[in-house]
Tab-separated table of C-alpha atoms in Angstrom:
chain	number	residue	atom	x	y	z
A	1	UNK	CA	-63.477	40.461	-0.583
A	2	UNK	CA	-62.216	43.105	1.031
A	3	UNK	CA	-58.874	44.136	0.720
A	4	UNK	CA	-57.577	43.540	3.498
A	5	UNK	CA	-58.092	39.984	2.776
A	6	UNK	CA	-57.265	40.236	-1.142
A	7	UNK	CA	-53.658	41.117	0.066
A	8	UNK	CA	-52.995	38.703	2.557
A	9	UNK	CA	-54.207	35.890	-0.362
A	10	UNK	CA	-51.546	37.867	-2.400
A	11	UNK	CA	-49.056	37.423	-0.035
A	12	UNK	CA	-49.422	34.079	1.198
A	13	UNK	CA	-48.974	33.229	-2.684
A	14	UNK	CA	-45.890	34.912	-3.583
A	15	UNK	CA	-44.553	33.357	0.086
A	16	UNK	CA	-45.159	30.192	-1.635
A	17	UNK	CA	-44.068	30.597	-5.277
A	18	UNK	CA	-40.828	31.996	-3.462
A	19	UNK	CA	-40.854	28.634	-1.695
A	20	UNK	CA	-41.193	26.957	-4.368
A	21	UNK	CA	-38.639	28.757	-6.585
A	22	UNK	CA	-36.202	29.652	-4.108
A	23	UNK	CA	-33.364	26.796	-4.816
A	24	UNK	CA	-31.652	27.168	-1.609
A	25	UNK	CA	-34.943	26.770	0.394
A	26	UNK	CA	-35.938	23.874	-1.713
A	27	UNK	CA	-32.551	22.206	-1.406
A	28	UNK	CA	-32.779	22.907	2.266
A	29	UNK	CA	-36.123	21.064	2.270
A	30	UNK	CA	-34.929	17.859	0.118
A	31	UNK	CA	-31.622	17.880	2.343
A	32	UNK	CA	-31.621	13.884	4.134
A	33	UNK	CA	-31.059	13.557	7.873
A	34	UNK	CA	-27.240	13.349	8.653
A	35	UNK	CA	-27.312	9.489	9.632
A	36	UNK	CA	-28.624	8.895	6.200
A	37	UNK	CA	-26.199	11.021	4.295
A	38	UNK	CA	-23.335	9.231	5.944
A	39	UNK	CA	-24.994	5.740	5.098
A	40	UNK	CA	-25.305	6.685	1.471
A	41	UNK	CA	-21.876	8.186	1.385
A	42	UNK	CA	-20.390	4.710	3.163
A	43	UNK	CA	-22.599	2.481	0.830
A	44	UNK	CA	-21.124	4.737	-1.946
A	45	UNK	CA	-17.864	4.293	-0.836
A	46	UNK	CA	-17.922	0.402	-0.477
A	47	UNK	CA	-19.646	0.182	-4.250
A	48	UNK	CA	-17.249	2.354	-5.517
A	49	UNK	CA	-14.030	-0.060	-4.248
A	50	UNK	CA	-15.795	-3.503	-4.555
A	51	UNK	CA	-17.311	-2.800	-8.201
A	52	UNK	CA	-14.215	-4.075	-9.895
A	53	UNK	CA	-13.070	-6.608	-8.005
A	54	UNK	CA	-16.463	-8.352	-8.132
A	55	UNK	CA	-16.416	-7.859	-11.849
A	56	UNK	CA	-13.405	-9.698	-11.984
A	57	UNK	CA	-14.559	-12.462	-10.197
A	58	UNK	CA	-17.615	-13.256	-12.261
A	59	UNK	CA	-16.151	-12.960	-15.143
A	60	UNK	CA	-13.164	-15.431	-13.201
A	61	UNK	CA	-16.350	-17.815	-12.182
A	62	UNK	CA	-17.840	-17.476	-15.711
A	63	UNK	CA	-15.467	-17.744	-18.288
A	64	UNK	CA	-14.380	-21.285	-17.795
A	65	UNK	CA	-17.368	-22.354	-17.324
A	66	UNK	CA	-18.613	-21.097	-20.797
A	67	UNK	CA	-15.306	-22.986	-22.204
A	68	UNK	CA	-13.852	-19.677	-23.048
A	69	UNK	CA	-10.566	-21.015	-21.295
A	70	UNK	CA	-9.527	-23.687	-20.499
A	71	UNK	CA	-10.638	-24.930	-17.164
A	72	UNK	CA	-8.060	-27.348	-16.621
A	73	UNK	CA	-5.576	-23.894	-16.321
A	74	UNK	CA	-8.086	-21.983	-15.224
A	75	UNK	CA	-10.656	-23.089	-12.977
A	76	UNK	CA	-13.483	-21.245	-12.095
A	77	UNK	CA	-12.904	-19.130	-8.923
A	78	UNK	CA	-15.619	-21.081	-6.544
A	79	UNK	CA	-12.900	-23.768	-6.941
A	80	UNK	CA	-10.574	-22.349	-6.324
A	81	UNK	CA	-12.289	-20.995	-3.026
A	82	UNK	CA	-13.310	-24.402	-2.188
A	83	UNK	CA	-9.419	-25.178	-1.958
A	84	UNK	CA	-8.824	-21.791	-0.146
A	85	UNK	CA	-10.555	-23.082	2.228
A	86	UNK	CA	-9.351	-26.349	2.605
A	87	UNK	CA	-5.850	-25.750	2.733
A	88	UNK	CA	-7.040	-23.402	5.662
A	89	UNK	CA	-8.501	-25.917	7.339
A	90	UNK	CA	-5.588	-28.628	7.165
A	91	UNK	CA	-3.158	-25.873	8.520
A	92	UNK	CA	-1.055	-25.882	5.376
A	93	UNK	CA	-2.017	-22.012	4.438
A	94	UNK	CA	-1.541	-20.953	7.953
A	95	UNK	CA	1.944	-22.287	7.832
A	96	UNK	CA	2.923	-21.267	4.481
A	97	UNK	CA	1.751	-17.727	5.254
A	98	UNK	CA	3.495	-17.651	8.863
A	99	UNK	CA	6.729	-18.790	7.170
A	100	UNK	CA	6.515	-16.403	4.329
A	101	UNK	CA	5.883	-13.051	7.048
A	102	UNK	CA	8.030	-13.839	9.523
A	103	UNK	CA	10.850	-13.623	6.740
A	104	UNK	CA	9.270	-10.671	4.897
A	105	UNK	CA	8.392	-8.789	7.905
A	106	UNK	CA	12.452	-9.295	9.158
A	107	UNK	CA	13.744	-8.312	6.304
A	108	UNK	CA	11.460	-4.952	6.063
A	109	UNK	CA	12.119	-4.146	9.296
A	110	UNK	CA	15.579	-4.761	8.819
A	111	UNK	CA	15.957	-2.223	5.737
A	112	UNK	CA	13.823	0.314	7.265
A	113	UNK	CA	16.137	0.785	10.738
A	114	UNK	CA	19.273	0.693	8.656
A	115	UNK	CA	18.363	2.367	4.955
A	116	UNK	CA	16.046	5.554	6.909
A	117	UNK	CA	19.321	6.836	8.710
A	118	UNK	CA	21.516	6.165	6.387
A	119	UNK	CA	19.545	8.088	4.029
A	120	UNK	CA	18.989	10.790	6.014
A	121	UNK	CA	22.589	11.226	6.484
A	122	UNK	CA	23.754	10.658	2.771
A	123	UNK	CA	21.090	13.499	1.966
A	124	UNK	CA	22.334	15.788	5.031
A	125	UNK	CA	25.912	15.802	4.637
A	126	UNK	CA	26.987	16.280	1.067
A	127	UNK	CA	30.575	14.633	1.711
A	128	UNK	CA	29.190	11.426	2.622
A	129	UNK	CA	27.162	11.492	-0.490
A	130	UNK	CA	29.656	12.117	-2.802
A	131	UNK	CA	32.032	8.958	-1.223
A	132	UNK	CA	28.623	7.000	-1.256
A	133	UNK	CA	27.240	7.866	-4.237
A	134	UNK	CA	28.753	5.956	-7.103
A	135	UNK	CA	28.762	2.854	-4.813
A	136	UNK	CA	25.016	3.388	-4.119
A	137	UNK	CA	24.889	3.723	-8.043
A	138	UNK	CA	25.939	0.360	-8.554
A	139	UNK	CA	24.105	-1.497	-6.770
A	140	UNK	CA	20.592	0.154	-6.738
A	141	UNK	CA	20.931	-0.677	-10.817
A	142	UNK	CA	21.601	-4.304	-9.697
A	143	UNK	CA	18.240	-6.216	-9.748
A	144	UNK	CA	17.951	-8.360	-6.474
A	145	UNK	CA	16.668	-11.195	-8.256
A	146	UNK	CA	19.848	-10.768	-10.105
A	147	UNK	CA	22.016	-11.658	-7.207
A	148	UNK	CA	19.877	-14.498	-5.532
A	149	UNK	CA	22.034	-16.882	-6.838
A	150	UNK	CA	25.249	-15.225	-4.798
A	151	UNK	CA	22.785	-15.048	-1.605
A	152	UNK	CA	22.438	-18.569	-1.956
A	153	UNK	CA	25.881	-19.346	-2.308
A	154	UNK	CA	27.271	-17.051	0.347
A	155	UNK	CA	24.052	-17.899	3.069
A	156	UNK	CA	23.031	-21.055	1.973
A	157	UNK	CA	19.228	-22.046	1.865
A	158	UNK	CA	18.431	-21.126	4.745
A	159	UNK	CA	16.316	-18.496	7.094
A	160	UNK	CA	19.455	-15.992	6.475
A	161	UNK	CA	19.984	-15.832	2.506
A	162	UNK	CA	15.817	-15.151	2.122
A	163	UNK	CA	16.118	-12.708	5.048
A	164	UNK	CA	18.920	-10.785	3.270
A	165	UNK	CA	17.994	-10.966	-0.273
A	166	UNK	CA	14.845	-9.303	1.365
A	167	UNK	CA	16.538	-6.730	2.874
A	168	UNK	CA	18.476	-6.317	-0.036
A	169	UNK	CA	15.902	-5.532	-1.764
A	170	UNK	CA	13.893	-3.096	0.451
A	171	UNK	CA	16.752	-1.026	1.112
A	172	UNK	CA	16.830	0.686	-1.805
A	173	UNK	CA	13.246	2.019	-2.295
A	174	UNK	CA	13.726	3.385	1.054
A	175	UNK	CA	17.298	4.813	0.759
A	176	UNK	CA	16.843	6.714	-2.276
A	177	UNK	CA	13.702	7.972	-1.338
A	178	UNK	CA	14.846	9.029	2.171
A	179	UNK	CA	17.618	10.944	0.429
A	180	UNK	CA	15.593	12.944	-2.214
A	181	UNK	CA	13.262	13.821	0.530
A	182	UNK	CA	15.835	15.682	2.607
A	183	UNK	CA	17.159	16.920	-0.625
A	184	UNK	CA	14.095	18.499	-1.824
A	185	UNK	CA	13.035	20.150	1.712
A	186	UNK	CA	11.331	23.477	0.976
A	187	UNK	CA	14.278	26.203	0.680
A	188	UNK	CA	11.900	28.749	2.284
A	189	UNK	CA	11.604	26.860	5.254
A	190	UNK	CA	15.367	26.483	5.394
A	191	UNK	CA	16.352	30.058	4.951
A	192	UNK	CA	13.682	30.995	7.894
A	193	UNK	CA	15.009	28.199	10.260
A	194	UNK	CA	18.912	29.523	9.566
A	195	UNK	CA	17.158	33.618	9.903
A	196	UNK	CA	16.140	32.319	13.037
A	197	UNK	CA	19.948	31.421	14.220
A	198	UNK	CA	18.857	28.007	15.143
A	199	UNK	CA	22.119	25.308	15.142
A	200	UNK	CA	22.374	22.275	12.608
A	201	UNK	CA	21.111	20.019	14.711
A	202	UNK	CA	17.677	22.309	15.546
A	203	UNK	CA	17.050	22.386	11.850
A	204	UNK	CA	17.508	18.583	10.990
A	205	UNK	CA	15.179	17.688	14.186
A	206	UNK	CA	12.353	20.842	13.404
A	207	UNK	CA	12.535	21.184	9.438
A	208	UNK	CA	14.256	18.132	7.934
A	209	UNK	CA	12.847	15.067	9.676
A	210	UNK	CA	8.780	16.389	9.102
A	211	UNK	CA	9.109	17.647	5.956
A	212	UNK	CA	11.050	14.259	4.988
A	213	UNK	CA	8.545	11.917	6.387
A	214	UNK	CA	5.805	12.057	3.470
A	215	UNK	CA	8.466	11.162	0.977
A	216	UNK	CA	10.322	8.256	3.059
A	217	UNK	CA	7.004	6.522	3.869
A	218	UNK	CA	6.307	6.624	-0.319
A	219	UNK	CA	9.771	4.533	-0.295
A	220	UNK	CA	8.744	2.158	2.651
A	221	UNK	CA	5.430	1.818	1.036
A	222	UNK	CA	7.196	0.371	-2.053
A	223	UNK	CA	9.592	-1.544	-0.206
A	224	UNK	CA	6.593	-2.873	1.517
A	225	UNK	CA	5.678	-4.228	-2.000
A	226	UNK	CA	9.024	-5.734	-2.587
A	227	UNK	CA	9.172	-7.574	0.377
A	228	UNK	CA	6.190	-9.822	-0.771
A	229	UNK	CA	7.244	-10.335	-4.389
A	230	UNK	CA	11.209	-10.971	-3.941
A	231	UNK	CA	10.422	-13.258	-1.148
A	232	UNK	CA	7.977	-15.018	-2.945
A	233	UNK	CA	10.843	-15.740	-5.934
A	234	UNK	CA	12.994	-16.531	-3.660
A	235	UNK	CA	10.614	-18.912	-2.277
A	236	UNK	CA	10.380	-20.669	-5.143
A	237	UNK	CA	14.090	-21.352	-5.629
A	238	UNK	CA	15.017	-23.346	-2.280
A	239	UNK	CA	12.539	-23.243	0.524
A	240	UNK	CA	10.445	-26.057	2.447
A	241	UNK	CA	7.426	-23.650	3.608
A	242	UNK	CA	6.056	-20.790	2.447
A	243	UNK	CA	3.870	-19.512	-0.009
A	244	UNK	CA	6.042	-19.042	-2.549
A	245	UNK	CA	6.748	-22.508	-1.912
A	246	UNK	CA	3.120	-23.487	-2.008
A	247	UNK	CA	2.855	-22.136	-5.316
A	248	UNK	CA	5.499	-23.589	-7.040
A	249	UNK	CA	5.241	-27.070	-5.430
A	250	UNK	CA	0.812	-26.815	-6.210
A	251	UNK	CA	1.947	-26.218	-10.252
A	252	UNK	CA	4.531	-28.981	-10.294
A	253	UNK	CA	1.577	-31.206	-8.782
A	254	UNK	CA	-0.675	-29.954	-10.894
A	255	UNK	CA	-2.839	-28.978	-7.841
A	256	UNK	CA	-4.195	-25.976	-9.786
A	257	UNK	CA	-6.493	-24.911	-7.512
A	258	UNK	CA	-4.609	-24.666	-4.528
A	259	UNK	CA	-1.902	-22.465	-6.874
A	260	UNK	CA	-4.306	-20.107	-7.428
A	261	UNK	CA	-5.070	-20.046	-3.791
A	262	UNK	CA	-1.627	-19.508	-3.025
A	263	UNK	CA	-1.634	-16.607	-5.351
A	264	UNK	CA	-4.562	-15.385	-4.171
A	265	UNK	CA	-3.366	-15.307	-0.847
A	266	UNK	CA	-0.012	-13.431	-1.358
A	267	UNK	CA	-2.102	-10.519	-3.257
A	268	UNK	CA	-4.313	-10.043	0.231
A	269	UNK	CA	-1.552	-9.964	2.077
A	270	UNK	CA	0.315	-7.316	-0.076
A	271	UNK	CA	-2.938	-5.113	-0.015
A	272	UNK	CA	-3.085	-5.610	4.148
A	273	UNK	CA	0.173	-4.585	4.287
A	274	UNK	CA	-0.214	-1.608	1.907
A	275	UNK	CA	-3.339	-0.471	4.080
A	276	UNK	CA	-1.666	-0.718	7.216
A	277	UNK	CA	1.636	1.400	5.809
A	278	UNK	CA	-1.305	3.725	4.780
A	279	UNK	CA	-2.212	4.164	8.249
A	280	UNK	CA	0.454	4.662	9.579
A	281	UNK	CA	1.650	6.904	6.879
A	282	UNK	CA	-1.561	8.863	7.973
A	283	UNK	CA	-0.561	9.115	11.454
A	284	UNK	CA	2.474	10.575	11.040
A	285	UNK	CA	1.794	13.072	8.746
A	286	UNK	CA	-1.756	14.499	10.298
A	287	UNK	CA	-0.398	17.813	10.024
A	288	UNK	CA	-0.319	18.054	5.946
A	289	UNK	CA	-3.051	19.828	4.393
A	290	UNK	CA	-4.888	17.448	2.582
A	291	UNK	CA	-5.337	18.557	-1.471
A	292	UNK	CA	-7.740	17.829	-3.912
A	293	UNK	CA	-11.615	16.436	-2.965
């Protein structure tokens, strides 16, 4: 073998060894195509978000069948699913859900319309905060359910009292978070805006409002949860339609699967409503720099 041939083989061996030992080159060769990587991420996300729920439902199904709990009071999930489907087919579930959604969304919407502007004003104008501060402290520490009998006495057992109690319960998390958002705006931003000789209305529009949006949406999301929970409790007291009424009447009639079907529907509506608010928050705060992984 000639010297030239030996050098060529040695060079090939060194290059091959480099390909096998260089981690970057090896990783590049092992990297999956983009569509497969995207599919893998989607599957991992779906698995991560569903494994806990699937485990809960499996335990719910198995425990009553093995006698670990009394299936009279906690029937298997499959029986609850059948009851839910029957309520859906005969229209009862849609009727009760529509009644509850109408009341809760009306009260929630009115709370947003009232509490956000009021919170911005209280947070921005200190004299107004000093005037209304003691009154706010009194009402914020008064539970909505404690005032439910008062709302029923004053407004009756019709729709007005139920919408009003939802409005009252939703107002406070939105109002308090909005006030906190305005008061906690970065002072550096305010000093910078004032150094540019911007008038107060422009500072409020260009600095205060954008910086307050994330915290305001935190209060709105909290209020979204209260809108469902408070309404369900109100419907259990005096109503002839609604998911709270469905749960309460099913309990009195010992229709336990129907009762759990109503509870599951309430939970599903709450989760869906929260996800809608999260999507809106991302839409209105798309200017923020993401943090974390």
